[in-house]
mmCIF file of C-alpha atoms and ligand atoms in Angstrom:
data_model
loop_
_atom_site.group_PDB
_atom_site.id
_atom_site.type_symbol
_atom_site.label_atom_id
_atom_site.label_comp_id
_atom_site.label_asym_id
_atom_site.label_seq_id
_atom_site.Cartn_x
_atom_site.Cartn_y
_atom_site.Cartn_z
ATOM 1 C CA MET A 1 -17.480 -147.277 309.419
ATOM 2 C CA SER A 2 -17.609 -147.068 305.601
ATOM 3 C CA LYS A 3 -16.303 -150.266 304.005
ATOM 4 C CA LEU A 4 -14.263 -150.053 300.796
ATOM 5 C CA PHE A 5 -14.506 -152.179 297.664
ATOM 6 C CA THR A 6 -11.231 -154.036 297.113
ATOM 7 C CA ILE A 7 -9.784 -154.478 293.631
ATOM 8 C CA ILE A 8 -6.802 -155.709 291.629
ATOM 9 C CA GLN A 9 -6.078 -154.056 288.278
ATOM 10 C CA VAL A 10 -4.635 -156.138 285.411
ATOM 11 C CA GLY A 11 -3.161 -154.394 282.343
ATOM 12 C CA LEU A 12 -1.287 -151.110 282.674
ATOM 13 C CA GLY A 13 -1.218 -149.793 279.131
ATOM 14 C CA PRO A 14 -2.525 -146.248 278.620
ATOM 15 C CA MET A 15 -6.092 -147.369 279.448
ATOM 16 C CA GLY A 16 -5.113 -149.407 282.507
ATOM 17 C CA ARG A 17 -3.090 -146.465 283.836
ATOM 18 C CA LEU A 18 -6.050 -144.101 283.430
ATOM 19 C CA ILE A 19 -8.312 -146.590 285.183
ATOM 20 C CA VAL A 20 -6.005 -147.309 288.119
ATOM 21 C CA THR A 21 -5.279 -143.590 288.575
ATOM 22 C CA LEU A 22 -9.018 -142.987 288.940
ATOM 23 C CA LEU A 23 -9.467 -146.013 291.226
ATOM 24 C CA LEU A 24 -6.683 -144.749 293.508
ATOM 25 C CA LYS A 25 -8.481 -141.397 293.775
ATOM 26 C CA ARG A 26 -11.858 -142.953 294.583
ATOM 27 C CA ARG A 27 -12.706 -142.808 298.305
ATOM 28 C CA ASN A 28 -14.795 -145.990 298.194
ATOM 29 C CA ILE A 29 -12.162 -148.156 296.463
ATOM 30 C CA ASP A 30 -9.051 -149.825 297.842
ATOM 31 C CA VAL A 31 -6.516 -150.914 295.188
ATOM 32 C CA LYS A 32 -4.812 -154.028 296.549
ATOM 33 C CA GLY A 33 -2.512 -154.836 293.642
ATOM 34 C CA VAL A 34 -1.566 -154.238 290.008
ATOM 35 C CA VAL A 35 -0.471 -156.738 287.355
ATOM 36 C CA ASP A 36 1.068 -156.480 283.892
ATOM 37 C CA THR A 37 3.161 -158.953 281.886
ATOM 38 C CA ASN A 38 5.160 -156.321 279.986
ATOM 39 C CA PRO A 39 8.808 -156.934 281.061
ATOM 40 C CA GLN A 40 9.414 -153.163 281.144
ATOM 41 C CA LEU A 41 6.746 -152.780 283.845
ATOM 42 C CA ILE A 42 7.271 -155.841 286.064
ATOM 43 C CA ASP A 43 8.686 -155.049 289.555
ATOM 44 C CA GLU A 44 8.506 -151.305 288.869
ATOM 45 C CA LYS A 45 6.630 -148.918 291.178
ATOM 46 C CA LEU A 46 3.175 -148.053 289.810
ATOM 47 C CA SER A 47 3.734 -144.378 290.702
ATOM 48 C CA LYS A 48 6.429 -144.223 287.991
ATOM 49 C CA PHE A 49 3.712 -144.587 285.324
ATOM 50 C CA CYS A 50 0.682 -142.912 286.883
ATOM 51 C CA ASP A 51 -0.190 -139.291 287.373
ATOM 52 C CA PHE A 52 -0.950 -139.807 291.068
ATOM 53 C CA GLU A 53 0.912 -139.837 294.386
ATOM 54 C CA ASP A 54 0.628 -143.564 295.220
ATOM 55 C CA GLU A 55 0.963 -143.610 298.996
ATOM 56 C CA LEU A 56 0.545 -147.395 299.040
ATOM 57 C CA GLY A 57 3.822 -147.883 297.135
ATOM 58 C CA LEU A 58 2.213 -150.449 294.835
ATOM 59 C CA VAL A 59 4.667 -152.536 292.803
ATOM 60 C CA ILE A 60 3.640 -154.049 289.451
ATOM 61 C CA GLU A 61 3.441 -157.844 289.627
ATOM 62 C CA SER A 62 3.513 -160.276 286.726
ATOM 63 C CA ASN A 63 1.157 -163.062 287.793
ATOM 64 C CA LEU A 64 -2.498 -162.518 288.690
ATOM 65 C CA GLU A 65 -2.973 -166.056 290.040
ATOM 66 C CA VAL A 66 -0.053 -165.697 292.477
ATOM 67 C CA LEU A 67 -1.319 -162.304 293.639
ATOM 68 C CA LEU A 68 -4.849 -163.663 294.126
ATOM 69 C CA SER A 69 -3.506 -166.523 296.250
ATOM 70 C CA LYS A 70 -2.213 -163.865 298.694
ATOM 71 C CA GLU A 71 -4.959 -161.249 298.360
ATOM 72 C CA LYS A 72 -8.696 -161.889 298.012
ATOM 73 C CA VAL A 73 -10.534 -158.978 296.375
ATOM 74 C CA ASP A 74 -14.096 -158.060 295.422
ATOM 75 C CA VAL A 75 -13.337 -157.222 291.779
ATOM 76 C CA VAL A 76 -10.532 -157.853 289.288
ATOM 77 C CA VAL A 77 -10.417 -155.161 286.594
ATOM 78 C CA ILE A 78 -8.927 -156.324 283.287
ATOM 79 C CA ALA A 79 -7.634 -153.913 280.605
ATOM 80 C CA THR A 80 -5.321 -156.083 278.530
ATOM 81 C CA SER A 81 -6.871 -156.904 275.146
ATOM 82 C CA SER A 82 -9.840 -156.573 272.787
ATOM 83 C CA SER A 83 -9.774 -160.328 272.163
ATOM 84 C CA LEU A 84 -11.930 -162.435 274.495
ATOM 85 C CA GLU A 85 -9.842 -165.548 273.879
ATOM 86 C CA LYS A 86 -6.802 -163.701 275.252
ATOM 87 C CA VAL A 87 -8.681 -162.437 278.312
ATOM 88 C CA VAL A 88 -10.410 -165.723 279.256
ATOM 89 C CA PRO A 89 -7.494 -167.196 281.300
ATOM 90 C CA LEU A 90 -7.397 -164.029 283.455
ATOM 91 C CA ILE A 91 -11.174 -164.087 283.922
ATOM 92 C CA LYS A 92 -11.029 -167.716 285.046
ATOM 93 C CA GLN A 93 -8.245 -167.038 287.552
ATOM 94 C CA ALA A 94 -10.247 -164.149 289.034
ATOM 95 C CA VAL A 95 -13.538 -166.034 289.175
ATOM 96 C CA ASN A 96 -11.947 -169.158 290.660
ATOM 97 C CA SER A 97 -10.575 -167.020 293.481
ATOM 98 C CA GLY A 98 -14.060 -165.631 294.209
ATOM 99 C CA SER A 99 -13.685 -162.204 292.555
ATOM 100 C CA SER A 100 -16.091 -160.565 290.146
ATOM 101 C CA VAL A 101 -14.609 -159.292 286.876
ATOM 102 C CA ILE A 102 -15.016 -156.008 285.026
ATOM 103 C CA SER A 103 -13.136 -155.910 281.735
ATOM 104 C CA ILE A 104 -12.946 -153.374 278.930
ATOM 105 C CA CYS A 105 -12.324 -156.204 276.439
ATOM 106 C CA GLU A 106 -14.634 -155.193 273.587
ATOM 107 C CA GLU A 107 -15.558 -158.770 272.663
ATOM 108 C CA LEU A 108 -16.753 -159.430 276.229
ATOM 109 C CA SER A 109 -19.377 -156.676 275.935
ATOM 110 C CA TYR A 110 -21.733 -159.100 274.146
ATOM 111 C CA PRO A 111 -19.903 -162.433 273.738
ATOM 112 C CA TYR A 112 -22.765 -164.934 273.320
ATOM 113 C CA GLN A 113 -22.933 -165.030 269.521
ATOM 114 C CA MET A 114 -19.254 -164.873 268.643
ATOM 115 C CA TYR A 115 -18.184 -167.215 271.459
ATOM 116 C CA PRO A 116 -21.153 -169.374 272.555
ATOM 117 C CA LYS A 117 -19.021 -172.086 274.184
ATOM 118 C CA ILE A 118 -16.769 -169.699 276.100
ATOM 119 C CA SER A 119 -19.824 -167.670 277.165
ATOM 120 C CA GLU A 120 -21.570 -170.758 278.537
ATOM 121 C CA GLU A 121 -18.415 -171.857 280.329
ATOM 122 C CA LEU A 122 -17.862 -168.410 281.915
ATOM 123 C CA ASP A 123 -21.505 -168.144 282.940
ATOM 124 C CA VAL A 124 -21.448 -171.531 284.686
ATOM 125 C CA LEU A 125 -18.122 -170.766 286.374
ATOM 126 C CA ALA A 126 -19.283 -167.327 287.566
ATOM 127 C CA LYS A 127 -22.548 -168.721 288.926
ATOM 128 C CA SER A 128 -20.796 -171.564 290.745
ATOM 129 C CA ASN A 129 -18.489 -169.012 292.422
ATOM 130 C CA ASN A 130 -21.386 -166.587 293.043
ATOM 131 C CA VAL A 131 -19.658 -163.718 291.201
ATOM 132 C CA THR A 132 -20.377 -161.530 288.179
ATOM 133 C CA VAL A 133 -18.401 -161.127 284.937
ATOM 134 C CA VAL A 134 -19.122 -158.165 282.668
ATOM 135 C CA GLY A 135 -17.556 -156.343 279.725
ATOM 136 C CA THR A 136 -17.887 -152.569 279.775
ATOM 137 C CA GLY A 137 -16.419 -149.379 278.354
ATOM 138 C CA ILE A 138 -17.643 -146.314 276.562
ATOM 139 C CA ASN A 139 -18.061 -148.036 273.223
ATOM 140 C CA PRO A 140 -18.948 -150.857 273.311
ATOM 141 C CA GLY A 141 -20.538 -150.737 276.732
ATOM 142 C CA TYR A 142 -22.422 -147.450 276.802
ATOM 143 C CA LEU A 143 -22.701 -144.849 274.019
ATOM 144 C CA MET A 144 -23.714 -147.107 271.121
ATOM 145 C CA ASP A 145 -25.661 -149.775 273.046
ATOM 146 C CA LEU A 146 -26.742 -149.221 276.672
ATOM 147 C CA LEU A 147 -27.619 -145.539 276.205
ATOM 148 C CA PRO A 148 -29.736 -146.097 273.054
ATOM 149 C CA ILE A 149 -31.456 -149.049 274.779
ATOM 150 C CA VAL A 150 -32.429 -146.843 277.750
ATOM 151 C CA ILE A 151 -33.503 -143.984 275.455
ATOM 152 C CA THR A 152 -36.234 -146.183 273.934
ATOM 153 C CA ALA A 153 -37.956 -146.545 277.344
ATOM 154 C CA PRO A 154 -40.634 -143.861 276.710
ATOM 155 C CA CYS A 155 -41.378 -145.087 273.154
ATOM 156 C CA GLN A 156 -44.748 -146.650 272.304
ATOM 157 C CA ASN A 157 -43.055 -148.179 269.287
ATOM 158 C CA VAL A 158 -39.568 -148.189 267.739
ATOM 159 C CA LYS A 159 -39.131 -148.736 264.008
ATOM 160 C CA SER A 160 -35.408 -148.042 263.666
ATOM 161 C CA ILE A 161 -32.407 -146.563 265.491
ATOM 162 C CA LYS A 162 -29.455 -144.612 264.081
ATOM 163 C CA ILE A 163 -26.421 -144.045 266.309
ATOM 164 C CA THR A 164 -23.446 -141.887 265.354
ATOM 165 C CA ARG A 165 -20.134 -141.161 267.082
ATOM 166 C CA MET A 166 -18.078 -138.377 265.572
ATOM 167 C CA MET A 167 -14.775 -137.811 267.333
ATOM 168 C CA ASN A 168 -11.411 -136.151 267.004
ATOM 169 C CA SER A 169 -9.046 -139.099 267.409
ATOM 170 C CA ALA A 170 -6.090 -136.747 268.042
ATOM 171 C CA LYS A 171 -7.412 -136.381 271.617
ATOM 172 C CA ARG A 172 -7.320 -140.144 272.273
ATOM 173 C CA ARG A 173 -4.467 -142.344 273.575
ATOM 174 C CA GLU A 174 -1.663 -143.460 271.235
ATOM 175 C CA PRO A 175 -2.770 -147.151 270.851
ATOM 176 C CA PHE A 176 -6.226 -145.932 269.755
ATOM 177 C CA GLN A 177 -4.756 -143.602 267.126
ATOM 178 C CA ARG A 178 -2.529 -146.406 265.870
ATOM 179 C CA LYS A 179 -5.277 -149.042 265.690
ATOM 180 C CA ILE A 180 -7.388 -146.755 263.480
ATOM 181 C CA GLY A 181 -4.453 -146.430 261.071
ATOM 182 C CA THR A 182 -3.148 -142.921 261.834
ATOM 183 C CA GLY A 183 0.008 -142.172 259.841
ATOM 184 C CA LEU A 184 -0.312 -145.044 257.336
ATOM 185 C CA THR A 185 -0.685 -144.831 253.579
ATOM 186 C CA SER A 186 -4.025 -146.047 252.179
ATOM 187 C CA GLU A 187 -2.351 -149.196 250.919
ATOM 188 C CA GLU A 188 -0.764 -149.947 254.318
ATOM 189 C CA PHE A 189 -4.113 -149.304 256.019
ATOM 190 C CA HIS A 190 -5.939 -151.936 253.931
ATOM 191 C CA GLN A 191 -3.076 -154.408 254.200
ATOM 192 C CA LYS A 192 -2.801 -154.087 257.989
ATOM 193 C CA ILE A 193 -6.578 -154.303 258.469
ATOM 194 C CA SER A 194 -6.843 -157.430 256.266
ATOM 195 C CA GLN A 195 -3.846 -159.054 257.991
ATOM 196 C CA LYS A 196 -5.286 -158.050 261.398
ATOM 197 C CA GLU A 197 -2.120 -156.128 262.283
ATOM 198 C CA ILE A 198 -4.406 -153.265 263.276
ATOM 199 C CA THR A 199 -7.967 -153.885 264.441
ATOM 200 C CA GLY A 200 -9.756 -150.655 263.575
ATOM 201 C CA HIS A 201 -12.610 -150.106 266.011
ATOM 202 C CA VAL A 202 -13.812 -153.304 267.694
ATOM 203 C CA GLY A 203 -17.335 -153.664 269.052
ATOM 204 C CA LEU A 204 -19.972 -152.420 266.586
ATOM 205 C CA THR A 205 -21.358 -155.917 266.030
ATOM 206 C CA GLN A 206 -21.458 -156.554 269.793
ATOM 207 C CA SER A 207 -23.308 -153.250 270.328
ATOM 208 C CA ILE A 208 -25.961 -154.181 267.757
ATOM 209 C CA GLN A 209 -26.296 -157.664 269.272
ATOM 210 C CA MET A 210 -26.913 -156.108 272.697
ATOM 211 C CA ILE A 211 -29.551 -153.704 271.334
ATOM 212 C CA VAL A 212 -31.506 -156.357 269.396
ATOM 213 C CA ALA A 213 -31.419 -158.670 272.429
ATOM 214 C CA ALA A 214 -32.678 -155.923 274.764
ATOM 215 C CA LEU A 215 -35.470 -154.770 272.415
ATOM 216 C CA GLY A 216 -36.371 -158.274 271.200
ATOM 217 C CA PHE A 217 -35.967 -157.126 267.574
ATOM 218 C CA GLN A 218 -36.268 -159.796 264.909
ATOM 219 C CA TYR A 219 -33.586 -159.376 262.228
ATOM 220 C CA ASP A 220 -32.200 -161.291 259.259
ATOM 221 C CA GLU A 221 -28.568 -160.296 259.463
ATOM 222 C CA ILE A 222 -26.034 -158.013 261.096
ATOM 223 C CA ILE A 223 -23.449 -156.636 258.690
ATOM 224 C CA GLU A 224 -20.252 -154.870 259.787
ATOM 225 C CA PHE A 225 -18.643 -153.220 256.759
ATOM 226 C CA PRO A 226 -14.856 -153.055 256.327
ATOM 227 C CA PRO A 227 -13.558 -149.767 257.776
ATOM 228 C CA LYS A 228 -12.870 -146.931 255.323
ATOM 229 C CA GLU A 229 -9.759 -144.850 255.785
ATOM 230 C CA ILE A 230 -9.987 -141.060 256.098
ATOM 231 C CA ILE A 231 -7.171 -139.089 254.466
ATOM 232 C CA THR A 232 -5.739 -135.895 255.921
ATOM 233 C CA GLU A 233 -5.776 -132.796 253.741
ATOM 234 C CA LYS A 234 -2.962 -131.198 255.696
ATOM 235 C CA GLU A 235 0.158 -132.386 257.488
ATOM 236 C CA PHE A 236 -0.069 -132.644 261.285
ATOM 237 C CA ILE A 237 1.939 -133.924 264.270
ATOM 238 C CA THR A 238 0.366 -136.585 266.500
ATOM 239 C CA SER A 239 0.232 -136.352 270.310
ATOM 240 C CA TYR A 240 3.114 -138.880 270.337
ATOM 241 C CA GLY A 241 5.288 -136.719 268.095
ATOM 242 C CA GLU A 242 4.980 -138.385 264.672
ATOM 243 C CA THR A 243 4.437 -136.315 261.542
ATOM 244 C CA VAL A 244 1.508 -137.409 259.345
ATOM 245 C CA PRO A 245 1.959 -135.925 255.854
ATOM 246 C CA LYS A 246 -0.903 -134.669 253.668
ATOM 247 C CA GLY A 247 -2.505 -137.612 251.813
ATOM 248 C CA TYR A 248 -1.892 -140.118 254.632
ATOM 249 C CA VAL A 249 -4.489 -141.791 256.860
ATOM 250 C CA CYS A 250 -5.732 -139.704 259.808
ATOM 251 C CA GLY A 251 -8.509 -142.032 260.982
ATOM 252 C CA LEU A 252 -11.435 -144.139 259.800
ATOM 253 C CA GLN A 253 -15.155 -144.616 259.421
ATOM 254 C CA SER A 254 -16.752 -147.923 260.478
ATOM 255 C CA LYS A 255 -20.381 -148.842 259.880
ATOM 256 C CA ALA A 256 -22.587 -151.704 260.965
ATOM 257 C CA ILE A 257 -26.271 -152.407 260.405
ATOM 258 C CA ALA A 258 -28.962 -154.873 261.400
ATOM 259 C CA LYS A 259 -31.372 -155.666 258.536
ATOM 260 C CA LYS A 260 -34.884 -157.081 258.430
ATOM 261 C CA GLY A 261 -35.666 -157.759 254.788
ATOM 262 C CA GLU A 262 -34.461 -154.682 252.913
ATOM 263 C CA LYS A 263 -34.997 -152.424 255.923
ATOM 264 C CA GLU A 264 -32.115 -151.233 258.077
ATOM 265 C CA ILE A 265 -33.497 -151.368 261.600
ATOM 266 C CA ILE A 266 -30.264 -150.412 263.398
ATOM 267 C CA MET A 267 -27.429 -148.328 261.967
ATOM 268 C CA LEU A 268 -24.162 -147.606 263.740
ATOM 269 C CA ASP A 269 -21.789 -145.052 262.263
ATOM 270 C CA PHE A 270 -18.407 -144.655 264.013
ATOM 271 C CA VAL A 271 -16.181 -141.860 262.718
ATOM 272 C CA ALA A 272 -12.821 -141.105 264.325
ATOM 273 C CA TYR A 273 -10.165 -138.943 262.713
ATOM 274 C CA ALA A 274 -7.650 -136.294 263.676
ATOM 275 C CA GLY A 275 -8.949 -132.847 262.870
ATOM 276 C CA ASP A 276 -10.649 -129.801 264.247
ATOM 277 C CA HIS A 277 -14.155 -130.940 263.278
ATOM 278 C CA GLU A 278 -17.427 -131.105 265.216
ATOM 279 C CA GLU A 279 -17.521 -133.860 267.842
ATOM 280 C CA TYR A 280 -20.756 -135.436 269.038
ATOM 281 C CA ASP A 281 -22.559 -138.622 270.014
ATOM 282 C CA SER A 282 -26.069 -138.862 268.628
ATOM 283 C CA ILE A 283 -28.998 -141.265 268.802
ATOM 284 C CA GLU A 284 -32.045 -141.004 266.555
ATOM 285 C CA ILE A 285 -35.072 -143.151 267.335
ATOM 286 C CA ILE A 286 -37.653 -143.451 264.560
ATOM 287 C CA GLY A 287 -40.803 -144.355 266.450
ATOM 288 C CA ASN A 288 -43.566 -142.896 268.569
ATOM 289 C CA PRO A 289 -42.548 -140.520 269.953
ATOM 290 C CA PRO A 290 -39.514 -139.983 267.720
ATOM 291 C CA ILE A 291 -36.475 -139.090 269.837
ATOM 292 C CA GLN A 292 -33.334 -137.246 268.831
ATOM 293 C CA GLN A 293 -30.549 -137.029 271.362
ATOM 294 C CA LYS A 294 -27.203 -135.359 270.729
ATOM 295 C CA ILE A 295 -24.302 -135.028 273.167
ATOM 296 C CA SER A 296 -22.518 -131.968 271.789
ATOM 297 C CA GLY A 297 -18.751 -132.282 272.067
ATOM 298 C CA GLY A 298 -19.093 -136.055 272.519
ATOM 299 C CA VAL A 299 -17.934 -138.061 275.523
ATOM 300 C CA HIS A 300 -14.153 -138.501 275.694
ATOM 301 C CA GLY A 301 -13.668 -142.230 275.134
ATOM 302 C CA ASP A 302 -10.660 -142.810 277.384
ATOM 303 C CA VAL A 303 -11.841 -140.635 280.276
ATOM 304 C CA GLY A 304 -15.326 -142.133 279.980
ATOM 305 C CA THR A 305 -14.075 -145.720 279.846
ATOM 306 C CA ALA A 306 -12.058 -145.291 283.055
ATOM 307 C CA ALA A 307 -15.139 -143.820 284.744
ATOM 308 C CA MET A 308 -17.405 -146.621 283.481
ATOM 309 C CA VAL A 309 -15.106 -149.136 285.207
ATOM 310 C CA ALA A 310 -14.844 -147.226 288.500
ATOM 311 C CA ASN A 311 -18.586 -146.553 288.639
ATOM 312 C CA LEU A 312 -19.450 -150.149 287.824
ATOM 313 C CA ILE A 313 -17.627 -151.635 290.840
ATOM 314 C CA PRO A 314 -20.488 -151.162 293.363
ATOM 315 C CA ILE A 315 -23.039 -152.028 290.645
ATOM 316 C CA VAL A 316 -21.365 -155.351 289.875
ATOM 317 C CA ILE A 317 -21.247 -156.252 293.568
ATOM 318 C CA LYS A 318 -25.013 -155.659 293.664
ATOM 319 C CA ALA A 319 -25.700 -157.631 290.457
ATOM 320 C CA LYS A 320 -26.812 -161.258 290.206
ATOM 321 C CA ALA A 321 -24.143 -163.913 289.560
ATOM 322 C CA GLY A 322 -23.138 -165.050 286.064
ATOM 323 C CA LEU A 323 -21.814 -163.686 282.771
ATOM 324 C CA LEU A 324 -23.823 -160.490 282.254
ATOM 325 C CA THR A 325 -23.822 -157.581 279.848
ATOM 326 C CA MET A 326 -24.430 -153.898 280.507
ATOM 327 C CA LYS A 327 -28.146 -154.277 279.779
ATOM 328 C CA ASP A 328 -28.499 -156.875 282.568
ATOM 329 C CA LEU A 329 -27.029 -154.824 285.429
ATOM 330 C CA PRO A 330 -28.768 -152.609 287.988
ATOM 331 C CA VAL A 331 -28.881 -149.025 286.598
ATOM 332 C CA PRO A 332 -25.270 -147.834 286.104
ATOM 333 C CA CYS A 333 -24.459 -144.342 287.372
ATOM 334 C CA TYR A 334 -21.820 -142.288 289.227
ATOM 335 C CA THR A 335 -21.045 -144.314 292.370
ATOM 336 C CA GLU A 336 -18.182 -142.603 294.238
ATOM 337 C CA ASN A 337 -20.428 -142.148 297.296
ATOM 338 C CA ILE A 338 -21.626 -145.749 297.481
ATOM 339 C CA TRP A 339 -19.904 -147.866 300.139
ATOM 340 C CA LYS A 340 -19.699 -151.633 300.368
ATOM 341 C CA ASN A 341 -21.736 -151.806 303.575
ATOM 342 C CA SER A 342 -24.546 -149.707 302.040
ATOM 343 C CA ILE A 343 -25.293 -152.302 299.340
HETATM 344 N N1 NAP B 1 -14.728 -151.059 275.644
HETATM 345 C C1 NAP B 1 -14.200 -149.863 275.462
HETATM 346 O O1 NAP B 1 -14.903 -148.870 275.337
HETATM 347 C C2 NAP B 1 -12.689 -149.678 275.438
HETATM 348 C C3 NAP B 1 -12.171 -148.385 275.578
HETATM 349 C C4 NAP B 1 -10.785 -148.224 275.593
HETATM 350 C C5 NAP B 1 -9.943 -149.337 275.414
HETATM 351 N N2 NAP B 1 -10.492 -150.580 275.238
HETATM 352 C C6 NAP B 1 -9.610 -151.740 275.062
HETATM 353 O O2 NAP B 1 -8.873 -151.926 276.259
HETATM 354 C C7 NAP B 1 -7.628 -152.576 275.983
HETATM 355 C C8 NAP B 1 -6.499 -151.851 276.703
HETATM 356 O O3 NAP B 1 -6.212 -150.612 276.078
HETATM 357 P P1 NAP B 1 -4.733 -150.027 276.007
HETATM 358 O O4 NAP B 1 -4.755 -148.947 275.009
HETATM 359 O O5 NAP B 1 -4.244 -149.727 277.370
HETATM 360 O O6 NAP B 1 -3.970 -151.323 275.417
HETATM 361 P P2 NAP B 1 -2.410 -151.711 275.396
HETATM 362 O O7 NAP B 1 -1.591 -150.499 275.100
HETATM 363 O O8 NAP B 1 -2.320 -152.876 274.481
HETATM 364 O O9 NAP B 1 -2.061 -152.168 276.910
HETATM 365 C C9 NAP B 1 -2.404 -153.420 277.424
HETATM 366 C C10 NAP B 1 -1.421 -153.762 278.550
HETATM 367 O O10 NAP B 1 -1.780 -155.051 279.108
HETATM 368 C C11 NAP B 1 -0.618 -155.907 279.125
HETATM 369 N N3 NAP B 1 -1.050 -157.307 279.013
HETATM 370 C C12 NAP B 1 -1.389 -158.002 277.896
HETATM 371 N N4 NAP B 1 -1.740 -159.267 278.216
HETATM 372 C C13 NAP B 1 -1.641 -159.366 279.564
HETATM 373 C C14 NAP B 1 -1.875 -160.421 280.497
HETATM 374 N N5 NAP B 1 -2.306 -161.620 280.099
HETATM 375 N N6 NAP B 1 -1.659 -160.197 281.813
HETATM 376 C C15 NAP B 1 -1.239 -158.978 282.249
HETATM 377 N N7 NAP B 1 -0.981 -157.942 281.409
HETATM 378 C C16 NAP B 1 -1.191 -158.120 280.088
HETATM 379 C C17 NAP B 1 0.190 -155.438 277.933
HETATM 380 O O11 NAP B 1 1.519 -155.880 278.006
HETATM 381 P P3 NAP B 1 2.341 -156.050 276.589
HETATM 382 O O12 NAP B 1 2.526 -154.654 276.076
HETATM 383 O O13 NAP B 1 3.601 -156.730 276.988
HETATM 384 O O14 NAP B 1 1.456 -156.889 275.698
HETATM 385 C C18 NAP B 1 0.042 -153.914 278.064
HETATM 386 O O15 NAP B 1 0.924 -153.394 279.016
HETATM 387 C C19 NAP B 1 -7.490 -152.576 274.452
HETATM 388 O O16 NAP B 1 -7.808 -153.853 273.946
HETATM 389 C C20 NAP B 1 -8.536 -151.552 274.008
HETATM 390 O O17 NAP B 1 -9.011 -151.795 272.707
HETATM 391 C C21 NAP B 1 -11.847 -150.759 275.263
#
């Protein structure tokens, strides 16, 4: 008989809902419980918030530790925050109960430089419980780090890498549109970014750190520039019904580079704004052979992130124990047909 991977999902914002909806549809995955601390969600039926007939009648619980004391699972999926410090208590509860962790927390995608102590602690804890902890997602986690790393495989040498994401943010979930400043004035945008009321895009530095670690590149510094607002030339209505007048912010551009001397060896250019413009994800390798790869239309960030999580479940079960990053895992791919007893 085919054995299923068991999971608990923590965090049921727009991303968590997309993820759990996909997990419930997956034949090889058994969702054992869902957790969120938002008072408006606690004790409610999951089916009220998800676009899926939930035959299990799952009810949203408020405490992961309590749930784990009743239900042991293979993997705890965490979609609560971009901040590693906020996610650490949940990771520890999961690991201490013997579960692996997959989180879309951007800072977990490459945590060693920003949080060396926490990283060491999580690595030791994961190894002592023989489980794996990993941060994933579309970006960071795939398009601007893992994919460019893999694309260098047939290169005899690599001198520099330029990675660009160009997306129409109007197609993304509301919290994404808000965190990139949609609907603000320029002044509000800069104020909220500097006061950390909105984050902009999180993860460019982590993506560069993962690439330089994988390729063994020597560099002097990594610089992430302050995001620049993009102003709309015409009024539009957001997917959540707010009017953004002409002259207001409709998105942003964020750039990060790794430098060796005066040379930029890695360049990341992230552009997300509402508008009917070309969308793509591109990677340009300057080397031998030179490689240019362009995904026309781009990969939808929210859809892709949910799939990254679902597909990673069998991969993480196969992986070695410890705190890992996407570059350390067995080759990630579509895994709906992989069963627990076939690993
Ligand atoms: N790596 C990637 O590619 C990628 C892609 C997409 C999203 N993300 C990240 O994923 C995160 C989730 O996205 P989202 O848009 O769904 O965010 P969101 O709207 O902030 O939703 C997060 C949900 O988690 C709940 N929560 C917060 N702390 C919790 C805790 N300790 N225990 C249980 N529940 C908790 C929140 O409750 P409250 O509302 O009460 O706080 C909220 O319901 C964001 O940080 C986002 O930046 C990463």
